Amino acid sequence: MSKSKGRLQELFLNAIRKQKVRVDVYLVNGVKLEGKIRYFDNFTILLKEGPRQVLVYKHAITTVMPKREIEFVYPEQEEGEISED
């Protein structure tokens, strides 16, 4: 994985975690998980839904969809620059 791809993933997941945004996580087998990201590293994401915690391996994930728009700076943006999208 290139450094820029890893950086985007890190920025995206960290913004979701810090803003405590609920997410839908779709797995390669079609299962949909819901919850908040509590922790992530290079290989796993820890989701929390109520009292339940689920450790998901990233290689099993196809899509991470936040339930609302999140605020984060894209790697190619400078601090304070606003995206036109």
mmCIF file of N, CA and C in Angstrom:
data_model
loop_
_atom_site.group_PDB
_atom_site.id
_atom_site.type_symbol
_atom_site.label_atom_id
_atom_site.label_comp_id
_atom_site.label_asym_id
_atom_site.label_seq_id
_atom_site.Cartn_x
_atom_site.Cartn_y
_atom_site.Cartn_z
ATOM 1 N N MET A 1 0.864 -1.175 0.000
ATOM 2 C CA MET A 1 0.000 0.000 0.000
ATOM 3 C C MET A 1 0.903 1.228 0.000
ATOM 4 N N SER A 2 0.573 2.189 -0.873
ATOM 5 C CA SER A 2 1.388 3.391 -0.919
ATOM 6 C C SER A 2 1.118 4.267 0.305
ATOM 7 N N LYS A 3 2.080 5.143 0.578
ATOM 8 C CA LYS A 3 1.958 6.000 1.763
ATOM 9 C C LYS A 3 0.749 6.921 1.673
ATOM 10 N N SER A 4 0.464 7.479 0.447
ATOM 11 C CA SER A 4 -0.666 8.397 0.311
ATOM 12 C C SER A 4 -1.997 7.688 0.536
ATOM 13 N N LYS A 5 -2.121 6.441 0.071
ATOM 14 C CA LYS A 5 -3.354 5.694 0.305
ATOM 15 C C LYS A 5 -3.541 5.422 1.785
ATOM 16 N N GLY A 6 -2.481 5.034 2.460
ATOM 17 C CA GLY A 6 -2.557 4.796 3.893
ATOM 18 C C GLY A 6 -2.906 6.050 4.653
ATOM 19 N N ARG A 7 -2.396 7.179 4.194
ATOM 20 C CA ARG A 7 -2.651 8.460 4.843
ATOM 21 C C ARG A 7 -4.121 8.845 4.716
ATOM 22 N N LEU A 8 -4.722 8.672 3.549
ATOM 23 C CA LEU A 8 -6.132 8.992 3.370
ATOM 24 C C LEU A 8 -6.992 8.125 4.273
ATOM 25 N N GLN A 9 -6.690 6.831 4.309
ATOM 26 C CA GLN A 9 -7.433 5.915 5.170
ATOM 27 C C GLN A 9 -7.326 6.337 6.628
ATOM 28 N N GLU A 10 -6.125 6.670 7.052
ATOM 29 C CA GLU A 10 -5.903 7.094 8.436
ATOM 30 C C GLU A 10 -6.672 8.376 8.750
ATOM 31 N N LEU A 11 -6.613 9.361 7.862
ATOM 32 C CA LEU A 11 -7.327 10.627 8.078
ATOM 33 C C LEU A 11 -8.836 10.402 8.157
ATOM 34 N N PHE A 12 -9.360 9.601 7.235
ATOM 35 C CA PHE A 12 -10.794 9.322 7.178
ATOM 36 C C PHE A 12 -11.274 8.601 8.434
ATOM 37 N N LEU A 13 -10.612 7.513 8.791
ATOM 38 C CA LEU A 13 -11.028 6.736 9.970
ATOM 39 C C LEU A 13 -10.844 7.528 11.259
ATOM 40 N N ASN A 14 -9.773 8.303 11.349
ATOM 41 C CA ASN A 14 -9.537 9.088 12.556
ATOM 42 C C ASN A 14 -10.579 10.192 12.713
ATOM 43 N N ALA A 15 -10.975 10.827 11.605
ATOM 44 C CA ALA A 15 -12.017 11.857 11.673
ATOM 45 C C ALA A 15 -13.337 11.245 12.143
ATOM 46 N N ILE A 16 -13.672 10.082 11.618
ATOM 47 C CA ILE A 16 -14.896 9.387 12.041
ATOM 48 C C ILE A 16 -14.834 9.063 13.533
ATOM 49 N N ARG A 17 -13.688 8.551 13.968
ATOM 50 C CA ARG A 17 -13.511 8.177 15.382
ATOM 51 C C ARG A 17 -13.626 9.397 16.291
ATOM 52 N N LYS A 18 -12.890 10.460 15.971
ATOM 53 C CA LYS A 18 -12.883 11.654 16.826
ATOM 54 C C LYS A 18 -14.248 12.334 16.890
ATOM 55 N N GLN A 19 -14.962 12.343 15.765
ATOM 56 C CA GLN A 19 -16.273 12.998 15.726
ATOM 57 C C GLN A 19 -17.396 12.070 16.192
ATOM 58 N N LYS A 20 -17.037 10.844 16.560
ATOM 59 C CA LYS A 20 -17.988 9.862 17.092
ATOM 60 C C LYS A 20 -19.184 9.651 16.169
ATOM 61 N N VAL A 21 -18.877 9.545 14.886
ATOM 62 C CA VAL A 21 -19.907 9.345 13.872
ATOM 63 C C VAL A 21 -20.209 7.854 13.750
ATOM 64 N N ARG A 22 -21.485 7.513 13.740
ATOM 65 C CA ARG A 22 -21.889 6.122 13.529
ATOM 66 C C ARG A 22 -21.593 5.745 12.079
ATOM 67 N N VAL A 23 -21.203 4.492 11.871
ATOM 68 C CA VAL A 23 -20.868 4.021 10.533
ATOM 69 C C VAL A 23 -21.552 2.692 10.225
ATOM 70 N N ASP A 24 -21.749 2.447 8.942
ATOM 71 C CA ASP A 24 -22.101 1.124 8.442
ATOM 72 C C ASP A 24 -20.826 0.574 7.832
ATOM 73 N N VAL A 25 -20.449 -0.628 8.228
ATOM 74 C CA VAL A 25 -19.270 -1.296 7.685
ATOM 75 C C VAL A 25 -19.750 -2.545 6.956
ATOM 76 N N TYR A 26 -19.469 -2.608 5.657
ATOM 77 C CA TYR A 26 -19.864 -3.764 4.852
ATOM 78 C C TYR A 26 -18.663 -4.679 4.669
ATOM 79 N N LEU A 27 -18.888 -5.967 4.875
ATOM 80 C CA LEU A 27 -17.831 -6.961 4.753
ATOM 81 C C LEU A 27 -17.900 -7.666 3.395
ATOM 82 N N VAL A 28 -16.831 -8.327 3.028
ATOM 83 C CA VAL A 28 -16.768 -9.002 1.728
ATOM 84 C C VAL A 28 -17.821 -10.108 1.600
ATOM 85 N N ASN A 29 -18.275 -10.661 2.713
ATOM 86 C CA ASN A 29 -19.305 -11.703 2.665
ATOM 87 C C ASN A 29 -20.723 -11.124 2.666
ATOM 88 N N GLY A 30 -20.860 -9.784 2.585
ATOM 89 C CA GLY A 30 -22.168 -9.145 2.506
ATOM 90 C C GLY A 30 -22.748 -8.719 3.844
ATOM 91 N N VAL A 31 -22.131 -9.094 4.939
ATOM 92 C CA VAL A 31 -22.617 -8.720 6.272
ATOM 93 C C VAL A 31 -22.424 -7.224 6.490
ATOM 94 N N LYS A 32 -23.436 -6.603 7.092
ATOM 95 C CA LYS A 32 -23.359 -5.183 7.430
ATOM 96 C C LYS A 32 -23.253 -5.054 8.945
ATOM 97 N N LEU A 33 -22.233 -4.343 9.393
ATOM 98 C CA LEU A 33 -22.062 -4.052 10.816
ATOM 99 C C LEU A 33 -22.317 -2.564 11.023
ATOM 100 N N GLU A 34 -22.838 -2.207 12.194
ATOM 101 C CA GLU A 34 -23.077 -0.812 12.526
ATOM 102 C C GLU A 34 -22.431 -0.494 13.861
ATOM 103 N N GLY A 35 -22.015 0.755 14.018
ATOM 104 C CA GLY A 35 -21.444 1.157 15.296
ATOM 105 C C GLY A 35 -20.567 2.382 15.157
ATOM 106 N N LYS A 36 -19.781 2.619 16.190
ATOM 107 C CA LYS A 36 -18.826 3.722 16.205
ATOM 108 C C LYS A 36 -17.422 3.141 16.252
ATOM 109 N N ILE A 37 -16.515 3.754 15.520
ATOM 110 C CA ILE A 37 -15.132 3.301 15.526
ATOM 111 C C ILE A 37 -14.482 3.773 16.815
ATOM 112 N N ARG A 38 -13.985 2.830 17.602
ATOM 113 C CA ARG A 38 -13.313 3.148 18.865
ATOM 114 C C ARG A 38 -11.809 3.169 18.709
ATOM 115 N N TYR A 39 -11.304 2.328 17.801
ATOM 116 C CA TYR A 39 -9.861 2.214 17.618
ATOM 117 C C TYR A 39 -9.613 1.584 16.254
ATOM 118 N N PHE A 40 -8.474 1.894 15.649
ATOM 119 C CA PHE A 40 -8.050 1.206 14.434
ATOM 120 C C PHE A 40 -6.534 1.210 14.374
ATOM 121 N N ASP A 41 -6.013 0.238 13.650
ATOM 122 C CA ASP A 41 -4.576 0.183 13.391
ATOM 123 C C ASP A 41 -4.391 -0.242 11.938
ATOM 124 N N ASN A 42 -3.222 -0.729 11.584
ATOM 125 C CA ASN A 42 -2.962 -1.097 10.188
ATOM 126 C C ASN A 42 -3.787 -2.282 9.714
ATOM 127 N N PHE A 43 -4.264 -3.112 10.633
ATOM 128 C CA PHE A 43 -4.919 -4.353 10.242
ATOM 129 C C PHE A 43 -6.358 -4.498 10.717
ATOM 130 N N THR A 44 -6.764 -3.756 11.738
ATOM 131 C CA THR A 44 -8.077 -3.966 12.335
ATOM 132 C C THR A 44 -8.796 -2.655 12.643
ATOM 133 N N ILE A 45 -10.115 -2.787 12.819
ATOM 134 C CA ILE A 45 -10.972 -1.695 13.300
ATOM 135 C C ILE A 45 -11.812 -2.262 14.434
ATOM 136 N N LEU A 46 -11.861 -1.547 15.554
ATOM 137 C CA LEU A 46 -12.703 -1.943 16.674
ATOM 138 C C LEU A 46 -13.976 -1.106 16.630
ATOM 139 N N LEU A 47 -15.107 -1.781 16.414
ATOM 140 C CA LEU A 47 -16.419 -1.129 16.394
ATOM 141 C C LEU A 47 -17.123 -1.372 17.715
ATOM 142 N N LYS A 48 -17.855 -0.362 18.172
ATOM 143 C CA LYS A 48 -18.638 -0.504 19.404
ATOM 144 C C LYS A 48 -20.084 -0.183 19.081
ATOM 145 N N GLU A 49 -20.966 -1.093 19.461
ATOM 146 C CA GLU A 49 -22.410 -0.899 19.298
ATOM 147 C C GLU A 49 -23.052 -1.267 20.619
ATOM 148 N N GLY A 50 -23.455 -0.234 21.376
ATOM 149 C CA GLY A 50 -24.003 -0.487 22.701
ATOM 150 C C GLY A 50 -22.953 -1.150 23.569
ATOM 151 N N PRO A 51 -23.311 -2.239 24.262
ATOM 152 C CA PRO A 51 -22.328 -2.919 25.114
ATOM 153 C C PRO A 51 -21.413 -3.866 24.324
ATOM 154 N N ARG A 52 -21.708 -4.047 23.053
ATOM 155 C CA ARG A 52 -20.998 -5.011 22.221
ATOM 156 C C ARG A 52 -19.808 -4.371 21.502
ATOM 157 N N GLN A 53 -18.688 -5.066 21.455
ATOM 158 C CA GLN A 53 -17.517 -4.635 20.694
ATOM 159 C C GLN A 53 -17.193 -5.706 19.663
ATOM 160 N N VAL A 54 -16.810 -5.256 18.468
ATOM 161 C CA VAL A 54 -16.471 -6.185 17.395
ATOM 162 C C VAL A 54 -15.129 -5.767 16.808
ATOM 163 N N LEU A 55 -14.184 -6.691 16.764
ATOM 164 C CA LEU A 55 -12.895 -6.446 16.135
ATOM 165 C C LEU A 55 -12.979 -6.999 14.716
ATOM 166 N N VAL A 56 -12.802 -6.112 13.729
ATOM 167 C CA VAL A 56 -12.938 -6.487 12.323
ATOM 168 C C VAL A 56 -11.587 -6.326 11.639
ATOM 169 N N TYR A 57 -11.180 -7.350 10.908
ATOM 170 C CA TYR A 57 -9.947 -7.253 10.130
ATOM 171 C C TYR A 57 -10.218 -6.460 8.857
ATOM 172 N N LYS A 58 -9.354 -5.503 8.575
ATOM 173 C CA LYS A 58 -9.557 -4.618 7.423
ATOM 174 C C LYS A 58 -9.649 -5.370 6.103
ATOM 175 N N HIS A 59 -8.940 -6.492 5.964
ATOM 176 C CA HIS A 59 -8.994 -7.230 4.703
ATOM 177 C C HIS A 59 -10.389 -7.813 4.446
ATOM 178 N N ALA A 60 -11.235 -7.852 5.469
ATOM 179 C CA ALA A 60 -12.599 -8.356 5.321
ATOM 180 C C ALA A 60 -13.602 -7.252 5.002
ATOM 181 N N ILE A 61 -13.162 -5.990 4.967
ATOM 182 C CA ILE A 61 -14.052 -4.841 4.770
ATOM 183 C C ILE A 61 -14.035 -4.392 3.313
ATOM 184 N N THR A 62 -15.236 -4.132 2.778
ATOM 185 C CA THR A 62 -15.329 -3.550 1.439
ATOM 186 C C THR A 62 -15.618 -2.055 1.496
ATOM 187 N N THR A 63 -16.455 -1.631 2.452
ATOM 188 C CA THR A 63 -16.909 -0.245 2.494
ATOM 189 C C THR A 63 -17.132 0.219 3.924
ATOM 190 N N VAL A 64 -16.742 1.466 4.193
ATOM 191 C CA VAL A 64 -17.057 2.128 5.462
ATOM 192 C C VAL A 64 -17.864 3.369 5.109
ATOM 193 N N MET A 65 -19.111 3.408 5.562
ATOM 194 C CA MET A 65 -20.006 4.517 5.228
ATOM 195 C C MET A 65 -20.441 5.255 6.491
ATOM 196 N N PRO A 66 -19.976 6.498 6.661
ATOM 197 C CA PRO A 66 -20.440 7.299 7.799
ATOM 198 C C PRO A 66 -21.926 7.619 7.644
ATOM 199 N N LYS A 67 -22.630 7.722 8.765
ATOM 200 C CA LYS A 67 -24.067 8.023 8.745
ATOM 201 C C LYS A 67 -24.339 9.501 8.463
ATOM 202 N N ARG A 68 -23.282 10.321 8.584
ATOM 203 C CA ARG A 68 -23.413 11.743 8.245
ATOM 204 C C ARG A 68 -22.079 12.216 7.684
ATOM 205 N N GLU A 69 -22.093 13.382 7.072
ATOM 206 C CA GLU A 69 -20.865 13.929 6.510
ATOM 207 C C GLU A 69 -19.863 14.213 7.622
ATOM 208 N N ILE A 70 -18.609 13.944 7.340
ATOM 209 C CA ILE A 70 -17.568 14.210 8.322
ATOM 210 C C ILE A 70 -16.669 15.332 7.814
ATOM 211 N N GLU A 71 -16.049 16.016 8.747
ATOM 212 C CA GLU A 71 -15.122 17.097 8.425
ATOM 213 C C GLU A 71 -13.700 16.579 8.549
ATOM 214 N N PHE A 72 -12.947 16.626 7.445
ATOM 215 C CA PHE A 72 -11.528 16.303 7.518
ATOM 216 C C PHE A 72 -10.806 16.916 6.333
ATOM 217 N N VAL A 73 -9.509 17.083 6.480
ATOM 218 C CA VAL A 73 -8.679 17.690 5.443
ATOM 219 C C VAL A 73 -8.093 16.576 4.597
ATOM 220 N N TYR A 74 -8.315 16.662 3.282
ATOM 221 C CA TYR A 74 -7.749 15.689 2.360
ATOM 222 C C TYR A 74 -6.235 15.860 2.307
ATOM 223 N N PRO A 75 -5.509 14.801 2.017
ATOM 224 C CA PRO A 75 -4.041 14.889 2.017
ATOM 225 C C PRO A 75 -3.488 15.959 1.087
ATOM 226 N N GLU A 76 -4.134 16.215 -0.061
ATOM 227 C CA GLU A 76 -3.602 17.202 -0.991
ATOM 228 C C GLU A 76 -4.007 18.634 -0.633
ATOM 229 N N GLN A 77 -4.896 18.804 0.343
ATOM 230 C CA GLN A 77 -5.314 20.136 0.772
ATOM 231 C C GLN A 77 -4.343 20.695 1.794
ATOM 232 N N GLU A 78 -4.213 21.979 1.787
ATOM 233 C CA GLU A 78 -3.461 22.664 2.833
ATOM 234 C C GLU A 78 -4.404 22.922 3.990
ATOM 235 N N GLU A 79 -3.866 23.068 5.178
ATOM 236 C CA GLU A 79 -4.687 23.412 6.339
ATOM 237 C C GLU A 79 -5.450 24.699 6.047
ATOM 238 N N GLY A 80 -6.733 24.713 6.326
ATOM 239 C CA GLY A 80 -7.550 25.905 6.133
ATOM 240 C C GLY A 80 -8.149 26.003 4.745
ATOM 241 N N GLU A 81 -7.655 25.220 3.775
ATOM 242 C CA GLU A 81 -8.204 25.236 2.429
ATOM 243 C C GLU A 81 -9.521 24.486 2.429
ATOM 244 N N ILE A 82 -10.500 25.003 1.703
ATOM 245 C CA ILE A 82 -11.820 24.388 1.673
ATOM 246 C C ILE A 82 -12.026 23.685 0.339
ATOM 247 N N SER A 83 -12.526 22.457 0.397
ATOM 248 C CA SER A 83 -12.807 21.685 -0.807
ATOM 249 C C SER A 83 -13.991 22.287 -1.543
ATOM 250 N N GLU A 84 -13.964 22.211 -2.872
ATOM 251 C CA GLU A 84 -15.048 22.770 -3.672
ATOM 252 C C GLU A 84 -16.187 21.790 -3.863
ATOM 253 N N ASP A 85 -16.077 20.574 -3.353
ATOM 254 C CA ASP A 85 -17.143 19.568 -3.504
ATOM 255 C C ASP A 85 -18.275 19.825 -2.570
#
